[in-house]
Amino acid sequence: DTAVSQTPKYLVTQMGNDKSIKCEQNLGHDTMYWYKQDSKKFLKIMFSYNNKELIINETVPNRFSPKSPDKAHLNLHINSLELGDSAVYFCASSQGRVSTEAFFGQGTRLTVV
Amino acid sequence: QQPVQSPQAVILREGEDAVINCSSSKALYSVHWYRQKHGEAPVFLMILLKGGEQKGHEKISASFNEKKQQSSLYLTASQLSYSGTYFCGTETTGNQFYFGTGTSLTVIP
């Protein structure tokens, strides 16, 4: 059983479209995250979500919005996609806040054309 | 804000040792280390909490100097399976988390 799973694994879409990436974890963790990894491999935290408390990285455009229907799911919605949004997006989860081990999903490679 | 890692890249022969450094400009509560193989997700190696405790994971260990806001990852007797990009992750005392710039490590036979 995959601990943290994301779908889709690959996503190719045109500029201006709206898309979603789904994430589910079966570890019973109470904190979930979204990370963006750019072409230079820099990993940047976008959001963390813990017990309905959303912490947003202020550098993330408001076209990006996380949605959590329950503790095991944290989906990422992106509106009006831009070329610069092309990257690999990782979902992760951990038990508690940051000072614990995070488990990552396999990543979603988003390409905006 | 993003911690700086050095070196950016290193190539080792099997059996050689390496040290990867991570330096932050902010006061730290903890340092995490992850390894990411090409095309895969980052995988957790260890966490070091404030207090300077050194931790080990097989032949990989790390130290954390909270006064200098630095951490080092030590890889001894490297194996081919150690190849990948290593990231430190720093949690500041203000509860912010940043991954480092990454160090690409390649082990060759």
Coordinates of C-alpha atoms in Angstrom, one line a residue:
Chain A
D1 CA 0.0 0.0 0.0
T2 CA 1.3 3.4 -1.0
A3 CA 1.6 5.7 2.0
V4 CA 1.2 9.0 0.2
S5 CA -0.3 8.9 -3.3
Q6 CA -0.8 11.6 -5.8
T7 CA -2.7 11.7 -9.1
P8 CA -2.0 12.3 -11.8
K9 CA 1.7 11.5 -12.2
Y10 CA 2.0 13.6 -15.3
L11 CA -0.1 16.5 -16.4
V12 CA 0.3 18.5 -19.6
T13 CA -2.1 21.4 -20.1
Q14 CA -2.4 24.7 -21.9
M15 CA -1.9 28.1 -20.4
G16 CA -5.0 29.6 -18.9
N17 CA -6.5 26.3 -17.9
D18 CA -7.5 25.3 -14.4
K19 CA -6.3 22.0 -13.0
S20 CA -6.2 19.9 -9.8
I21 CA -3.8 17.5 -8.3
K22 CA -5.1 15.0 -5.8
C23 CA -3.2 13.7 -2.7
E24 CA -4.2 11.0 -0.3
Q25 CA -2.3 9.6 2.7
N26 CA -3.1 6.4 4.6
L27 CA -0.7 6.9 7.5
G28 CA -3.1 8.6 9.8
H29 CA -1.0 11.7 9.8
D30 CA -2.5 15.0 10.9
T31 CA -0.3 17.4 8.8
M32 CA -0.1 17.5 5.0
Y33 CA 2.0 19.7 2.7
W34 CA 2.4 20.7 -0.9
Y35 CA 5.9 21.4 -2.2
K36 CA 7.0 22.7 -5.6
Q37 CA 10.3 21.6 -7.1
D38 CA 11.5 23.7 -10.1
S39 CA 13.8 22.8 -12.9
K40 CA 16.9 23.6 -10.8
K41 CA 15.6 21.1 -8.2
F42 CA 14.9 23.8 -5.6
L43 CA 12.2 22.5 -3.2
K44 CA 9.9 25.1 -1.8
I45 CA 7.1 24.6 0.6
M46 CA 3.8 26.0 -0.6
F47 CA 1.3 25.1 2.0
S48 CA 1.0 23.1 5.2
Y49 CA -2.4 22.0 6.6
N50 CA -2.8 20.8 10.1
N51 CA -6.1 20.2 11.9
K52 CA -7.8 22.7 9.6
E53 CA -5.1 25.3 10.1
L54 CA -3.7 26.4 6.8
I55 CA -0.3 28.0 6.7
I56 CA 0.5 29.6 3.4
N57 CA 3.8 30.5 2.1
E58 CA 3.3 34.2 1.2
T59 CA 5.2 33.8 -2.0
V60 CA 2.6 31.5 -3.5
P61 CA 0.3 33.2 -6.0
N62 CA -3.4 33.1 -5.0
R63 CA -4.1 31.1 -8.2
F64 CA -3.0 28.2 -6.1
S65 CA -5.4 26.9 -3.5
P66 CA -5.3 23.8 -1.3
K67 CA -8.5 22.0 -0.4
S68 CA -8.8 19.4 2.3
P69 CA -12.1 17.5 2.4
D70 CA -10.8 15.4 5.3
K71 CA -7.6 14.7 7.2
A72 CA -6.4 12.1 4.7
H73 CA -6.7 14.3 1.6
L74 CA -5.2 17.5 0.5
N75 CA -5.8 18.5 -3.1
L76 CA -4.2 21.3 -5.0
H77 CA -6.2 23.5 -7.3
I78 CA -4.5 25.8 -9.8
N79 CA -6.3 28.5 -11.7
S80 CA -5.2 30.2 -14.9
L81 CA -2.1 28.2 -15.3
E82 CA 1.1 30.0 -16.5
L83 CA 4.2 28.7 -18.2
G84 CA 6.2 29.4 -14.9
D85 CA 4.0 26.9 -13.1
S86 CA 5.7 24.0 -14.8
A87 CA 7.4 22.0 -12.1
V88 CA 7.1 18.8 -10.1
Y89 CA 4.6 19.1 -7.3
F90 CA 5.0 16.9 -4.3
C91 CA 2.5 16.2 -1.6
A92 CA 3.8 15.1 1.8
S93 CA 2.5 14.2 5.2
S94 CA 3.8 14.0 8.7
Q95 CA 2.6 13.3 12.2
G96 CA 2.6 16.6 14.0
R97 CA 4.2 19.9 12.9
V98 CA 7.5 20.2 11.0
S99 CA 9.9 18.6 13.5
T100 CA 8.9 15.1 12.4
E101 CA 9.7 12.9 9.5
A102 CA 7.7 13.7 6.3
F103 CA 6.6 11.1 3.8
F104 CA 6.5 12.3 0.2
G105 CA 4.2 11.2 -2.6
Q106 CA 5.8 10.3 -5.9
G107 CA 5.3 13.7 -7.4
T108 CA 3.2 15.2 -10.2
R109 CA 5.1 16.6 -13.2
L110 CA 3.1 19.5 -14.5
T111 CA 3.9 20.9 -17.9
V112 CA 2.2 24.1 -19.1
V113 CA 2.4 24.7 -22.8
Chain B
Q1 CA 16.1 32.4 3.8
Q2 CA 16.9 29.3 1.9
P3 CA 19.8 27.5 3.6
V4 CA 22.9 27.2 1.5
Q5 CA 24.5 23.8 1.0
S6 CA 28.1 23.1 0.0
P7 CA 29.4 21.6 -2.1
Q8 CA 26.9 21.9 -4.9
A9 CA 28.1 18.7 -6.4
V10 CA 30.5 16.0 -5.6
I11 CA 31.7 12.8 -7.3
L12 CA 33.1 10.0 -5.2
R13 CA 34.5 6.6 -5.8
E14 CA 33.0 3.7 -3.9
G15 CA 34.4 3.5 -0.4
E16 CA 35.3 7.2 -0.2
D17 CA 33.9 9.6 2.4
A18 CA 32.1 12.9 1.9
V19 CA 30.8 15.8 4.0
I20 CA 27.9 17.9 3.0
N21 CA 27.3 21.2 4.8
C22 CA 24.2 23.2 5.4
S23 CA 24.3 26.8 6.6
S24 CA 21.3 29.0 7.6
S25 CA 21.0 32.7 8.2
K26 CA 18.3 32.2 10.8
A27 CA 18.2 30.7 14.2
L28 CA 17.2 27.0 14.0
Y29 CA 15.2 24.6 16.0
S30 CA 15.9 21.6 13.9
V31 CA 17.6 20.3 10.8
H32 CA 16.3 17.5 8.6
W33 CA 18.2 15.6 5.9
Y34 CA 16.6 14.0 2.9
R35 CA 18.0 12.2 -0.1
Q36 CA 16.3 12.3 -3.5
K37 CA 17.2 9.9 -6.3
H38 CA 16.6 11.0 -9.9
G39 CA 13.0 10.9 -10.8
E40 CA 11.9 10.0 -7.3
A41 CA 10.5 11.7 -4.2
P42 CA 12.7 12.9 -1.4
V43 CA 13.3 10.2 1.3
F44 CA 13.8 11.1 4.9
L45 CA 17.2 10.3 6.5
M46 CA 17.2 11.9 9.9
I47 CA 16.3 14.9 12.1
L48 CA 18.5 16.7 14.5
L49 CA 17.0 18.8 17.2
K50 CA 18.4 21.8 19.0
G51 CA 21.0 20.5 21.4
G52 CA 23.8 19.5 19.1
E53 CA 23.0 15.8 19.1
Q54 CA 24.8 13.8 16.5
K55 CA 22.7 11.1 14.8
G56 CA 23.5 8.2 12.7
H57 CA 21.8 6.1 10.0
E58 CA 24.0 3.1 9.0
K59 CA 27.1 4.8 7.6
I60 CA 25.5 8.2 7.3
S61 CA 25.6 10.5 10.3
A62 CA 25.0 14.2 10.9
S63 CA 25.8 16.9 13.4
F64 CA 24.0 20.2 14.2
N65 CA 25.7 23.3 15.6
E66 CA 22.8 25.5 16.7
K67 CA 25.1 28.4 17.6
K68 CA 26.5 28.5 14.1
Q69 CA 23.2 27.6 12.5
Q70 CA 24.9 24.9 10.6
S71 CA 24.6 21.2 10.1
S72 CA 26.9 18.7 8.4
L73 CA 26.0 15.3 6.9
Y74 CA 28.8 12.7 6.9
L75 CA 28.8 9.8 4.5
T76 CA 31.5 7.1 5.1
A77 CA 32.6 4.3 2.9
S78 CA 30.2 5.5 0.2
Q79 CA 28.2 3.0 -1.8
L80 CA 26.7 3.2 -5.3
S81 CA 23.2 3.5 -3.7
Y82 CA 24.2 6.7 -2.0
S83 CA 24.0 8.6 -5.3
G84 CA 21.4 11.2 -5.4
T85 CA 20.7 14.8 -4.4
Y86 CA 20.9 15.5 -0.7
F87 CA 18.7 18.3 0.9
C88 CA 18.9 19.7 4.3
G89 CA 15.7 21.2 5.6
T90 CA 15.8 23.8 8.4
E91 CA 13.0 24.6 10.8
T92 CA 13.6 28.1 12.2
T93 CA 12.7 29.1 15.8
G94 CA 9.9 31.1 14.1
N95 CA 8.3 27.8 12.9
Q96 CA 9.3 28.3 9.2
F97 CA 10.6 25.5 7.1
Y98 CA 13.0 25.8 4.2
F99 CA 14.8 23.2 2.1
G100 CA 18.4 23.9 1.3
T101 CA 19.9 24.4 -2.2
G102 CA 20.7 20.7 -2.6
T103 CA 24.0 18.8 -3.1
S104 CA 24.3 16.3 -6.0
L105 CA 26.3 13.3 -5.0
T106 CA 27.5 10.7 -7.5
V107 CA 29.3 7.6 -6.5
I108 CA 31.2 5.8 -9.2
P109 CA 32.7 2.3 -9.1

